[in-house]
Coordinates of C-alpha atoms in Angstrom, one line a residue:
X18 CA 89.7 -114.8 -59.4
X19 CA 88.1 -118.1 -61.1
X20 CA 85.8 -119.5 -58.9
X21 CA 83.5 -123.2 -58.8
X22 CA 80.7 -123.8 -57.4
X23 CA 80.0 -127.6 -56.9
X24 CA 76.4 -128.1 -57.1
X25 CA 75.5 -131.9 -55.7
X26 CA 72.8 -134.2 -54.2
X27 CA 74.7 -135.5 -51.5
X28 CA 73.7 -139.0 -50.3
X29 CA 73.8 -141.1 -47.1
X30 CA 77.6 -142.7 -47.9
X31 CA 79.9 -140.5 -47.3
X32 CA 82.5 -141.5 -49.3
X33 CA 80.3 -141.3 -52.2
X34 CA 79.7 -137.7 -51.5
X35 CA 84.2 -137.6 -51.2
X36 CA 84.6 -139.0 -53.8
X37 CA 82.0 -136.7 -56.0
X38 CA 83.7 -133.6 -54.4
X39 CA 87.2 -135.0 -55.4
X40 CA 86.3 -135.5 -58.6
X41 CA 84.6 -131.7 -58.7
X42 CA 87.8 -130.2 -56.9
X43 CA 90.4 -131.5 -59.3
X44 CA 88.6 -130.3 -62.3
X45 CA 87.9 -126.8 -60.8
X46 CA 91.9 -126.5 -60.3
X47 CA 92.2 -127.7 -64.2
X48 CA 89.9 -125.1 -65.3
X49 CA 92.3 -122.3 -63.7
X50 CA 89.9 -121.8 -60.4
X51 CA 91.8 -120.5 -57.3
X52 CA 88.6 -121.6 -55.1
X53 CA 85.9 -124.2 -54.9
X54 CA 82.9 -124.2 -53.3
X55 CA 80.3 -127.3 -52.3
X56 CA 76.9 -126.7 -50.6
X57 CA 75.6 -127.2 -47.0
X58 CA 76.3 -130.9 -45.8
X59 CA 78.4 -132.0 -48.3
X60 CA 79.9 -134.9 -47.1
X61 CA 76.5 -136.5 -46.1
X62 CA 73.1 -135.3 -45.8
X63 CA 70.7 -137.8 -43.7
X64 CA 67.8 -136.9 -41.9
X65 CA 67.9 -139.5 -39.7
X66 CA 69.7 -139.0 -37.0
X67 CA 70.7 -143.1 -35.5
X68 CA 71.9 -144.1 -39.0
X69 CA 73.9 -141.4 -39.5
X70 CA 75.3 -141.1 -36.1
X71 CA 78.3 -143.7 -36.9
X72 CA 79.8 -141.0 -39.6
X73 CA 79.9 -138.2 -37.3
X74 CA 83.2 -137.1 -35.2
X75 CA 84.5 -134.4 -33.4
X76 CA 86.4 -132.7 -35.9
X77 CA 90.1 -133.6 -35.3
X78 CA 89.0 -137.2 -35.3
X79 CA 86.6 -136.6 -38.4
X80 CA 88.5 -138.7 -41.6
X81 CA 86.4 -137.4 -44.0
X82 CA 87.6 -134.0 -43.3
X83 CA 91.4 -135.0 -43.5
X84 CA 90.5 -136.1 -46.7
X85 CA 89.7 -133.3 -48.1
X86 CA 92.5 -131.3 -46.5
X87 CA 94.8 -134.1 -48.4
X88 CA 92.5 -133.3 -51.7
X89 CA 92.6 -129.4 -51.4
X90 CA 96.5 -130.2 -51.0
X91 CA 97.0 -132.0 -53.6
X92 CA 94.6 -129.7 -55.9
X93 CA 96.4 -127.0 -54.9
X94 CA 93.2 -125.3 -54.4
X95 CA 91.5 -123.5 -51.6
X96 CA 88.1 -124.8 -50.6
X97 CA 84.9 -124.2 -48.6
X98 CA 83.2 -127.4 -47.6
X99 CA 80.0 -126.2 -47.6
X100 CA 79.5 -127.4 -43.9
X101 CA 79.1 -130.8 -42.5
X102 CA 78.0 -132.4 -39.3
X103 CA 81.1 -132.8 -36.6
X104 CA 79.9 -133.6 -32.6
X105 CA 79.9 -129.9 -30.5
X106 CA 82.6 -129.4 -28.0
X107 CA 80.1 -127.9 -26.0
X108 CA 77.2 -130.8 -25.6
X109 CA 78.5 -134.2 -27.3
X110 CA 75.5 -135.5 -27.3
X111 CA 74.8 -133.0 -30.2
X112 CA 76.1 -132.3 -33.6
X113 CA 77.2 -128.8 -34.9
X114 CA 76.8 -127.6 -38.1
X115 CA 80.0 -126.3 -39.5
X116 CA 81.1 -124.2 -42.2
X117 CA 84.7 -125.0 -42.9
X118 CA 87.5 -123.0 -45.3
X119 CA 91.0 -125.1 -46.4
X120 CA 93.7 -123.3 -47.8
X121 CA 95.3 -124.7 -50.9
X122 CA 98.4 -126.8 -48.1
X123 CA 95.2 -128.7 -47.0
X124 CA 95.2 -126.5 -43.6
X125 CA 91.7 -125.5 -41.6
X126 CA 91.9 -121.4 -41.5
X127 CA 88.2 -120.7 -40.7
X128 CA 85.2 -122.4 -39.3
X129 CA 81.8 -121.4 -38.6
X130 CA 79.1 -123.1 -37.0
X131 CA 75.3 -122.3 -38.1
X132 CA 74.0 -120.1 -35.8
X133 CA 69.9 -120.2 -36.9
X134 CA 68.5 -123.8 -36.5
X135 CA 66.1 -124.8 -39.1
X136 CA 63.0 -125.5 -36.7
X137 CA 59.7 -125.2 -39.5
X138 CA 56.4 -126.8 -40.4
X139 CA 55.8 -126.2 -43.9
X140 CA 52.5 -125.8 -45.5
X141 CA 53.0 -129.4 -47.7
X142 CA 53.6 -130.7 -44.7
X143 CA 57.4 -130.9 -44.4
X144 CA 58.8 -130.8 -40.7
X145 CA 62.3 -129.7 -39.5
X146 CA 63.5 -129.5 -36.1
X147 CA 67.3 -129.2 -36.4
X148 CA 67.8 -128.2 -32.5
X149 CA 66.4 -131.6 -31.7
X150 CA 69.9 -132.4 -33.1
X151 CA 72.3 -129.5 -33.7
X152 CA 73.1 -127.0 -31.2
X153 CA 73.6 -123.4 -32.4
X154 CA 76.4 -121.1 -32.6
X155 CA 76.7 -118.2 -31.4
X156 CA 79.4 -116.3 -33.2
X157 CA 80.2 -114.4 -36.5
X158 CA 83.4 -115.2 -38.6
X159 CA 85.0 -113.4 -41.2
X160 CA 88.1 -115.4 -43.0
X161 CA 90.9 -113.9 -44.9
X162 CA 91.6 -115.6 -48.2
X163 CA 93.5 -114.6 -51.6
X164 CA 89.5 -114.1 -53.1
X165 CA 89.0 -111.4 -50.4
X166 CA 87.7 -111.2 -47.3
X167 CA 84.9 -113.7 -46.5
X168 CA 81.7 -114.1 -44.5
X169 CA 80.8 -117.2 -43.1
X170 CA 76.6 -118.4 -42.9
X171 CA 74.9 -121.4 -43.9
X172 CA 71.4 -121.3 -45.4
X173 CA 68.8 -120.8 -43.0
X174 CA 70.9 -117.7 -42.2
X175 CA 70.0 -116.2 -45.1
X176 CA 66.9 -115.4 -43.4
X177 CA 68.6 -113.0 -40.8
X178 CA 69.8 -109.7 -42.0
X179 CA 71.7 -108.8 -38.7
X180 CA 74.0 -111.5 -39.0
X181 CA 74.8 -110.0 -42.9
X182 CA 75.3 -106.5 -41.0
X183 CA 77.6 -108.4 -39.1
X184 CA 79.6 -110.0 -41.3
X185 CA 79.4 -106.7 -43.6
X186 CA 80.9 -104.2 -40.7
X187 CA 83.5 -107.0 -40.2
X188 CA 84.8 -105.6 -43.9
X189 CA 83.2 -108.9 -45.8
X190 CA 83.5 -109.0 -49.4
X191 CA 82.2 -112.3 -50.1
X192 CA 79.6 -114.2 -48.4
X193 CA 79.9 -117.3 -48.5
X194 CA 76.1 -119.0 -48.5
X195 CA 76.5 -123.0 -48.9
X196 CA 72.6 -124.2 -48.8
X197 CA 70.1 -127.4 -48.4
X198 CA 66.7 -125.0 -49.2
X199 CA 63.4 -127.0 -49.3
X200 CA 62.0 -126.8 -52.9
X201 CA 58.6 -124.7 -51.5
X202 CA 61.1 -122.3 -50.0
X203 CA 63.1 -122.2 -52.6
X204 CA 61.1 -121.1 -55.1
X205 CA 59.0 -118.6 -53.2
X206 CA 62.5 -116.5 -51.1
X207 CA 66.2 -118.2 -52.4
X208 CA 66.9 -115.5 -55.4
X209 CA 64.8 -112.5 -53.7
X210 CA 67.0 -113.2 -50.2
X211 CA 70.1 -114.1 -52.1
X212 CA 70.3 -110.5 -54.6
X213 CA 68.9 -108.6 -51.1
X214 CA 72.2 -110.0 -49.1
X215 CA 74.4 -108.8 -52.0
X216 CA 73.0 -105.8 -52.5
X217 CA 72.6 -104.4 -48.6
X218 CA 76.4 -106.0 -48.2
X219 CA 77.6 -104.5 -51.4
X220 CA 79.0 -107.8 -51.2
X221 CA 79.3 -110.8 -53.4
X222 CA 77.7 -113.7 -52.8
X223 CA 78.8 -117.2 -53.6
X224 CA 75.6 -119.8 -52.9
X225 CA 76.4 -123.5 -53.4
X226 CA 73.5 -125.5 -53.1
X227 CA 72.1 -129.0 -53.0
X228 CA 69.6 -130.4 -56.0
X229 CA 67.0 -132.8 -56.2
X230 CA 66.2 -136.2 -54.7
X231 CA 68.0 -136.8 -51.9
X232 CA 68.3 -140.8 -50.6
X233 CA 66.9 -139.4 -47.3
X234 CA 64.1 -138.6 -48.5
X235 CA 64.2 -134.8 -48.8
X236 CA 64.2 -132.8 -52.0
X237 CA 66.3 -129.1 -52.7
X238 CA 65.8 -126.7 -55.1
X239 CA 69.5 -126.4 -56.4
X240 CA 70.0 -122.5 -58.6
X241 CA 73.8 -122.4 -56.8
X242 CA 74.0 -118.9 -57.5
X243 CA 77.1 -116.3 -57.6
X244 CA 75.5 -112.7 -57.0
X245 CA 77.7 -109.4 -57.6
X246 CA 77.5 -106.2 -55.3
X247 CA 75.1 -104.4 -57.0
X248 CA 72.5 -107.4 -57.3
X249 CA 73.6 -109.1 -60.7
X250 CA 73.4 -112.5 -61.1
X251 CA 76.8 -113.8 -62.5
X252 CA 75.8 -117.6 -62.0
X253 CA 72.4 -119.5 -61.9
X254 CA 73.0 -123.3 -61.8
X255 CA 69.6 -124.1 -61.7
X256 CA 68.5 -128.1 -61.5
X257 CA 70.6 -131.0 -61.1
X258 CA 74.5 -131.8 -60.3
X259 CA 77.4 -130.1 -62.0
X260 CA 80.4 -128.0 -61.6
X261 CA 80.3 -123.9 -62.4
X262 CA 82.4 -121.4 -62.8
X263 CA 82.5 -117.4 -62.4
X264 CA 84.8 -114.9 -62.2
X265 CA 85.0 -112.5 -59.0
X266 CA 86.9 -109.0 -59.1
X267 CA 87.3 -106.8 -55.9
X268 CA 87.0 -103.9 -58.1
X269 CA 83.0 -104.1 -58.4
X270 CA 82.8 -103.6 -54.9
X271 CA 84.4 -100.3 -54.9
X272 CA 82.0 -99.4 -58.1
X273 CA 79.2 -100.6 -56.1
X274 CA 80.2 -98.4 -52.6
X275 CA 81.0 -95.6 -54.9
X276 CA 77.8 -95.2 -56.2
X277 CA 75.4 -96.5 -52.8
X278 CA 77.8 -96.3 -49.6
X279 CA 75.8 -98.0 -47.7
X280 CA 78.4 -98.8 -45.1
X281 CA 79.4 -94.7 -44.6
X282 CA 76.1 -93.5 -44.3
X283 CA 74.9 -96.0 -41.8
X284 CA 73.7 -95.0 -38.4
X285 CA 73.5 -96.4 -34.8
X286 CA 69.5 -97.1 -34.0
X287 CA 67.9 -98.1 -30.7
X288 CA 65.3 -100.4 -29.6
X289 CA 61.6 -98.9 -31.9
X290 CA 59.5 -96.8 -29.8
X291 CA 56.8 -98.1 -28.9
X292 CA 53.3 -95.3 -29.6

């Protein structure tokens, strides 16, 4: 299957951001692709937490969402949203981070909400404390789709092998990685992490990202890439906005497993011992 990738720098007006993914979506279902995906907060990226509080719903309230359920509809496309910000069930006074999947009738099949929380100081300076406003998941999700079976994470995940393993002995064959990475971060760990996920999965990746100068004030490193089972890099989007495409077949997984099977020779370990 055809596949986009929707590389943007989202801003702090949501339907700016829409109308950008729209745009994106409709020409990916032109170009013959039967997916589309956009990187992590999508539909509005803004640090700051009391401007961007009056854009943020729970998620059946959230019309920014049923927009894009009307869009994948009318596209006739399925699509993964990247994530966006909706208010928790759990403790309104937060947001959650969720991963979302449409089907091509514009109906919610999956969602996935970021279980590792972004809480860094950076060397240049640059500090994060996403639990001061998101609170956590706490559960894996795999989704059935016509590209295959997929595993849901959003960046900072990337960092957390067990949650791959997870998603991996849950029969994943894509994993889905829509990202925000800091430029410092970026350049040092996003390709080395992204090929090692891939690879230990023997699972593709698809890793939408955000790029450049964000009105917040932040800046991303962009390189969206698409990575196939045994490590190849199909896609590297590197700087800027734009719309890619690659091709995924199911059959390189089985070429990949045949040769490294990874998943049949892997045993059951305890707690290290401690000498």
């Amino acid at each position: 299957m055809k596949v986009a990738i929707h590389q943007m720098c989202s801003g702090i007006d949501p339907e700016n951001n829409i109308r950008a993914m729209e745009t994106a979506i409709f020409a990916a279902s032109r170009e013959g692709a039967g997916f589309y995906f956009a990187p992590e907060m999508s539909v509005l990226l803004d640090r700051i937490a009391k401007r961007s509080a009056r854009h943020v719903s729970a998620q059946g309230d959230d019309q920014y969402l049923g927009k894009l359920q009307n869009i994948a509809k009318a596209a006739g496309i399925w699509i993964n949203i990247g994530s966006l910000a909706v208010r928790s069930e759990k403790q309104p006074d937060k947001y959650a981070n969720r991963s979302l999947v449409i089907d091509a009738a514009g109906r919610i099949v999956a969602g996935y909400d970021k279980v590792h929380l972004f809480d860094v100081q950076l060397d240049t300076g640059e500090l994060w404390r996403e639990s001061s406003t998101y609170e956590a998941g706490t559960e894996a999700v795999v989704a059935d789709t016509p590209l295959g079976r997929m595993g849901l994470s959003i960046c900072y995940d990337l960092r957390f092998p067990d949650l791959y393993s997870s998603l991996a002995n849950a029969k994943a064959q894509i994993l889905a990685i829509p990202a925000a990475f800091t430029v410092p971060t970026g350049k040092a760990h996003w390709h080395s992490l992204l090929r090692a996920r891939a690879i230990e999965s023997t699972a593709f990746v698809v890793a939408a990202a955000q790029s450049g100068a964000h009105e917040d004030g932040r800046e991303t490193y962009g390189h969206s890439l698409v990575v196939d089972p045994w490590g190849e890099i199909l896609l590297d989007m590197g700087e800027g906005e734009g719309l890619g495409f690659a091709d995924i077949g199911l059959s390189r997984i089985t070429e990949a497993r045949s040769q490294v099977p990874v998943h049949l020779n892997r045993a059951e370990i305890g707690e290290a011992k401690l000498y």
